[in-house]
Amino acid sequence: MRAAVLGGSGFIGSHLVDRLLALGQDVVVVDDFSTGRRSNLAHLAGNARVQILEWDICKPIPVVGPLTTVWNFASPASPIDYARRPIETLEVGSLGVKNACELAERAGATLVHASTSEVYGDPLVHPQREDYFGNVNPIGPRACYDESKRFAEAYITSFARARGLPCQLGRIFNTYGPRMREEDGRVIPAFACQALDGKDFTVFGDGSQTRSFTYVDDLLDGFLLLRAKGDGQPVNLGNPNEMTLVQLADIIRQVAGSGGKVVSVRPLPENDPKQRKPDIARAQSLLGWQPKVPLHEGLKPTLEWYRKHRAK
Ligand code: UDP
């Protein structure tokens, strides 16, 4: 078995590479290292079963030979990253996805695509089921990401219908774990590092917005089951344990044993979803999947990783 992981140096992509290798597969990583990091793959140096190709997938992807799966995890994914790179974000979700489909078709592979809960935008239906069409502002600050991910789902499902490409779409809800960049801007790295430094937690808005957080190992269990058992339609992959950001700060403070108070440092950013929680009935029935790692457990290795790895 031979897989290509597009975006294999990123936070989730690099964990996926480790999982595929552990399953005995050969892996080709394709990444332009724009938001991913070489250090996420450093432990694989000298591993003859891994090939690393530095390449922007917006150009046709020059991987030759058969592949069982093309995993597309290539995209900026944090609000700070996609605000800094709006054009690149739109292009990787459109041109990059076209090239991912064409690679999968040429190589005889199934395409597994990392979609996102952002396709639901600032949702008016709660919790979010896969058949909810979402509430997205097409010209707002998050549009470059949300619309590129919506376009990607449209492109892939059309490609599958028109050309018979086997595909699976996993909609990822907020995921955390080791290797999320400290400066990534997302709330878990921000709060984790603030806790370790004994600083206050910087909340945007009043902290009453909700999210539900999935540990990366659980997410990858879901993706591997999706590859094996998916029906080609999108599946939510996320932990339904919803909480406010104030509650999140309390849990991180407890697990870290340090951290200050919650302070509101700016208004809620424009179009920032006020609530988010996956309905995972489809993942449960179709894949037999549900997350196992409670937040306080997943935070332990995450905090440990920041203790060791972040810039001093
Ligand atoms: N957030 C926050 N403080 C931070 C970073 C993020 O209050 O330092 C908020 C952000 O406004 C959002 C939530 O935390 O309401 C989750 O943000 P994140 O960027 O992690 O992911 P999102 O779910 O928005 O894609």
XYZ file of C-alpha atoms and ligand atoms in Angstrom:
337
model
C 0.000 0.000 0.000
C 1.305 3.415 -0.971
C -0.278 6.699 0.048
C 0.310 10.328 -0.833
C -0.284 12.826 1.957
C -0.740 16.333 0.579
C 0.020 18.718 3.429
C 1.943 15.977 5.224
C 4.152 18.376 7.173
C 1.226 20.111 8.845
C -0.221 19.454 12.270
C -2.795 16.817 11.281
C -1.020 15.712 8.087
C 2.181 14.787 9.916
C 0.287 12.710 12.491
C -1.460 10.981 9.593
C 1.924 10.167 8.024
C 2.985 8.516 11.301
C -0.218 6.489 11.443
C 0.089 5.271 7.847
C 3.704 4.243 8.395
C 2.684 2.376 11.547
C 0.112 0.532 9.400
C 2.928 -0.601 7.117
C 2.196 1.741 4.223
C 4.715 3.626 2.100
C 4.105 7.364 2.146
C 4.837 10.206 -0.251
C 4.564 13.559 1.503
C 3.803 16.496 -0.769
C 4.099 19.872 0.916
C 5.335 23.361 0.121
C 6.120 23.986 3.808
C 4.198 27.259 3.753
C 2.309 26.590 6.983
C 3.627 23.095 7.747
C 6.986 22.508 9.382
C 9.939 20.338 8.474
C 10.433 19.617 12.170
C 7.115 17.701 12.169
C 8.803 15.132 9.918
C 12.333 15.312 11.325
C 11.910 12.013 13.207
C 11.382 10.269 9.840
C 14.781 11.227 8.414
C 16.408 8.173 6.875
C 13.152 6.194 6.764
C 13.239 4.560 3.324
C 9.432 4.204 3.283
C 8.900 7.967 3.275
C 9.510 10.215 0.315
C 9.242 13.968 0.799
C 8.443 16.130 -2.196
C 8.595 19.888 -1.682
C 5.845 21.054 -4.007
C 2.959 23.484 -4.216
C -0.103 21.405 -5.120
C -1.565 24.340 -7.063
C 0.713 23.036 -9.820
C 0.064 19.550 -11.276
C 1.502 17.048 -8.785
C 4.418 15.063 -10.253
C 3.972 11.865 -8.224
C 4.266 8.813 -10.458
C 3.196 5.234 -9.906
C 0.170 3.654 -8.289
C -1.271 4.904 -4.993
C -3.970 3.402 -2.826
C -5.000 6.704 -1.270
C -4.431 10.413 -1.827
C -5.035 12.174 1.475
C -5.574 15.892 0.920
C -4.664 17.731 4.116
C -3.028 20.698 2.366
C -4.391 24.119 3.327
C -3.779 26.950 5.736
C -6.287 26.151 8.480
C -6.068 28.714 11.237
C -7.881 32.051 10.946
C -4.555 33.922 11.272
C -2.944 31.851 8.514
C -5.734 32.179 6.051
C -6.157 35.890 6.761
C -2.449 36.297 5.925
C -2.703 34.142 2.800
C -6.208 34.600 1.397
C -5.306 34.048 -2.258
C -3.162 30.984 -1.509
C -6.009 29.596 0.609
C -8.513 29.981 -2.214
C -6.075 28.517 -4.706
C -5.154 25.454 -2.670
C -8.856 24.736 -2.165
C -9.550 25.048 -5.903
C -6.458 24.522 -8.089
C -4.912 22.284 -5.418
C -8.062 20.189 -5.159
C -8.246 19.848 -8.955
C -4.675 18.558 -8.934
C -5.427 16.228 -6.012
C -8.385 14.733 -7.927
C -6.316 14.325 -11.072
C -3.475 12.675 -9.137
C -5.901 10.258 -7.486
C -7.514 9.422 -10.833
C -4.159 8.882 -12.551
C -2.788 6.770 -9.698
C -5.931 4.632 -9.270
C -6.400 5.945 -5.717
C -9.263 6.924 -3.459
C -9.184 10.616 -2.580
C -9.764 11.389 1.094
C -10.249 15.091 1.610
C -9.955 17.084 4.831
C -12.995 19.327 4.823
C -14.086 21.409 7.781
C -16.879 22.492 10.077
C -16.291 25.943 8.551
C -18.501 24.829 5.650
C -21.347 25.496 8.132
C -20.104 29.070 8.734
C -21.738 30.775 11.732
C -24.389 28.081 12.018
C -28.071 28.768 12.568
C -28.730 25.058 13.200
C -27.263 23.481 16.313
C -25.682 20.948 16.570
C -24.555 20.773 12.961
C -25.663 17.789 10.899
C -24.157 17.001 7.529
C -27.379 17.922 5.734
C -27.271 21.511 7.050
C -26.165 23.790 4.193
C -24.567 26.400 6.408
C -24.522 30.149 6.921
C -21.432 31.568 5.248
C -20.678 35.165 4.318
C -19.095 34.808 0.848
C -17.146 38.094 1.132
C -16.248 38.197 4.833
C -12.820 37.776 6.449
C -13.209 33.992 6.705
C -14.626 33.616 3.192
C -11.298 32.666 1.609
C -11.221 29.527 3.759
C -14.909 28.717 4.066
C -15.682 29.176 0.396
C -12.572 27.347 -0.785
C -13.558 24.394 1.400
C -17.144 24.535 0.122
C -15.884 24.740 -3.447
C -13.571 21.788 -2.757
C -16.519 19.658 -1.634
C -18.470 20.689 -4.758
C -15.482 19.980 -7.014
C -14.692 16.586 -5.491
C -18.279 15.338 -5.431
C -18.760 16.539 -9.046
C -15.513 14.864 -10.093
C -16.670 11.673 -8.384
C -20.035 11.773 -10.162
C -18.685 12.726 -13.575
C -15.528 10.615 -13.664
C -16.136 7.882 -11.109
C -13.363 8.895 -8.696
C -13.763 7.159 -5.322
C -13.710 9.913 -2.685
C -14.381 10.503 1.001
C -14.967 13.829 2.725
C -14.331 14.267 6.446
C -15.528 17.542 7.988
C -13.047 18.306 10.759
C -14.208 20.149 13.858
C -11.709 21.981 16.104
C -8.837 19.553 16.631
C -5.833 19.893 18.928
C -2.720 18.043 19.990
C 1.063 18.123 19.806
C 2.603 19.908 16.758
C 0.053 22.715 16.536
C 2.244 25.744 16.069
C 2.431 28.003 19.091
C 1.942 31.063 16.879
C -0.827 29.383 14.907
C -3.360 31.742 16.511
C -5.910 29.112 17.409
C -7.314 29.021 20.848
C -5.745 25.823 22.242
C -2.125 26.737 21.418
C -2.797 30.289 22.628
C -4.362 29.222 25.952
C -1.895 26.354 26.489
C 1.126 28.630 26.181
C -0.523 31.351 28.261
C -1.211 28.790 30.993
C 2.368 27.514 30.962
C 3.611 31.108 31.298
C 1.144 31.859 34.095
C -0.415 34.572 31.934
C -4.042 35.624 31.559
C -6.144 33.886 28.901
C -6.832 36.228 25.976
C -10.451 35.744 25.016
C -11.996 37.359 21.959
C -15.476 38.648 22.766
C -16.915 37.683 26.142
C -15.849 34.038 25.927
C -19.408 32.741 25.699
C -18.888 31.420 22.149
C -18.731 27.634 22.090
C -16.525 25.048 20.432
C -15.987 21.320 20.929
C -12.434 20.037 20.803
C -11.203 16.766 19.312
C -7.890 15.150 20.144
C -5.837 14.466 17.022
C -5.608 10.679 17.641
C -9.397 10.420 17.760
C -9.684 12.437 14.571
C -7.271 10.134 12.744
C -9.118 7.023 13.953
C -12.150 8.632 12.319
C -10.328 9.332 9.058
C -8.958 5.785 8.804
C -12.453 4.401 9.343
C -13.806 6.880 6.812
C -11.294 5.599 4.251
C -12.386 2.018 4.974
C -16.127 2.421 5.359
C -17.254 5.828 4.047
C -20.060 6.125 1.505
C -18.643 9.097 -0.425
C -20.855 11.632 1.343
C -19.457 14.090 3.927
C -19.079 12.894 7.505
C -18.612 15.122 10.557
C -15.535 14.140 12.558
C -15.458 15.939 15.874
C -16.011 15.629 19.570
C -19.520 16.736 20.567
C -18.383 17.847 24.014
C -19.310 21.510 23.611
C -18.064 24.210 25.955
C -17.644 27.954 26.151
C -14.169 29.436 25.890
C -14.385 30.466 29.534
C -14.924 26.786 30.428
C -12.029 25.830 28.152
C -9.734 28.249 29.984
C -10.785 26.719 33.338
C -9.961 23.194 32.156
C -6.587 24.237 30.724
C -5.757 26.053 33.969
C -6.595 22.895 35.961
C -4.585 20.539 33.740
C -1.570 22.880 33.486
C -1.710 23.736 37.173
C -1.077 27.361 36.202
C -2.609 30.271 34.328
C -4.261 33.583 35.087
C -7.739 34.912 34.660
C -9.847 35.183 31.536
C -9.538 38.646 29.984
C -11.406 39.934 26.971
C -8.782 41.536 24.721
C -10.841 42.347 21.645
C -14.388 42.080 20.353
C -15.461 38.841 18.740
C -13.905 38.857 15.234
C -16.323 39.407 12.342
C -18.150 36.191 11.333
C -16.520 34.219 14.179
C -18.997 31.365 14.745
C -20.839 31.842 18.049
C -21.485 28.152 18.523
C -20.162 24.917 17.077
C -20.868 21.304 17.916
C -20.957 18.344 15.568
C -23.851 15.965 15.318
C -21.907 12.722 14.904
C -24.808 10.307 14.416
C -23.605 9.579 10.877
C -20.030 8.841 11.970
C -21.381 6.597 14.726
C -23.683 4.567 12.498
C -21.653 4.493 9.261
C -18.149 4.185 10.719
C -18.757 2.941 14.253
C -16.635 5.898 15.372
C -16.806 8.205 18.285
C -14.114 10.146 20.093
C -12.601 8.494 23.149
C -10.145 11.034 24.551
C -11.631 13.489 27.066
C -10.291 17.037 26.843
C -8.378 16.874 30.129
C -6.584 13.718 28.892
C -5.709 15.081 25.451
C -4.449 18.296 26.995
C -1.755 16.464 28.969
C 0.418 15.391 25.984
C -0.413 18.681 24.286
C 0.852 20.783 27.191
C 3.830 18.468 27.547
C 4.704 19.048 23.909
C 4.573 22.846 24.335
C 6.718 22.570 27.456
C 9.398 20.792 25.416
C 9.169 22.290 21.973
C 8.093 25.869 21.981
C 10.552 28.685 21.359
C 12.002 29.943 24.602
N -10.024 32.753 20.348
C -9.822 33.432 21.539
N -8.534 33.724 21.903
C -7.450 33.369 21.165
C -7.673 32.642 19.964
C -8.984 32.356 19.585
O -10.777 33.789 22.249
O -6.312 33.660 21.554
C -11.425 32.405 19.974
C -11.840 32.672 18.549
O -12.312 34.007 18.398
C -12.955 31.661 18.370
C -12.501 30.479 19.227
O -11.523 31.001 20.126
O -14.171 32.133 18.904
C -11.859 29.360 18.422
O -10.928 29.962 17.577
P -9.855 29.158 16.749
O -9.033 30.176 16.015
O -9.145 28.191 17.608
O -10.684 28.289 15.699
P -12.045 28.544 14.897
O -13.014 27.647 15.560
O -12.466 29.978 14.996
O -11.706 28.148 13.510
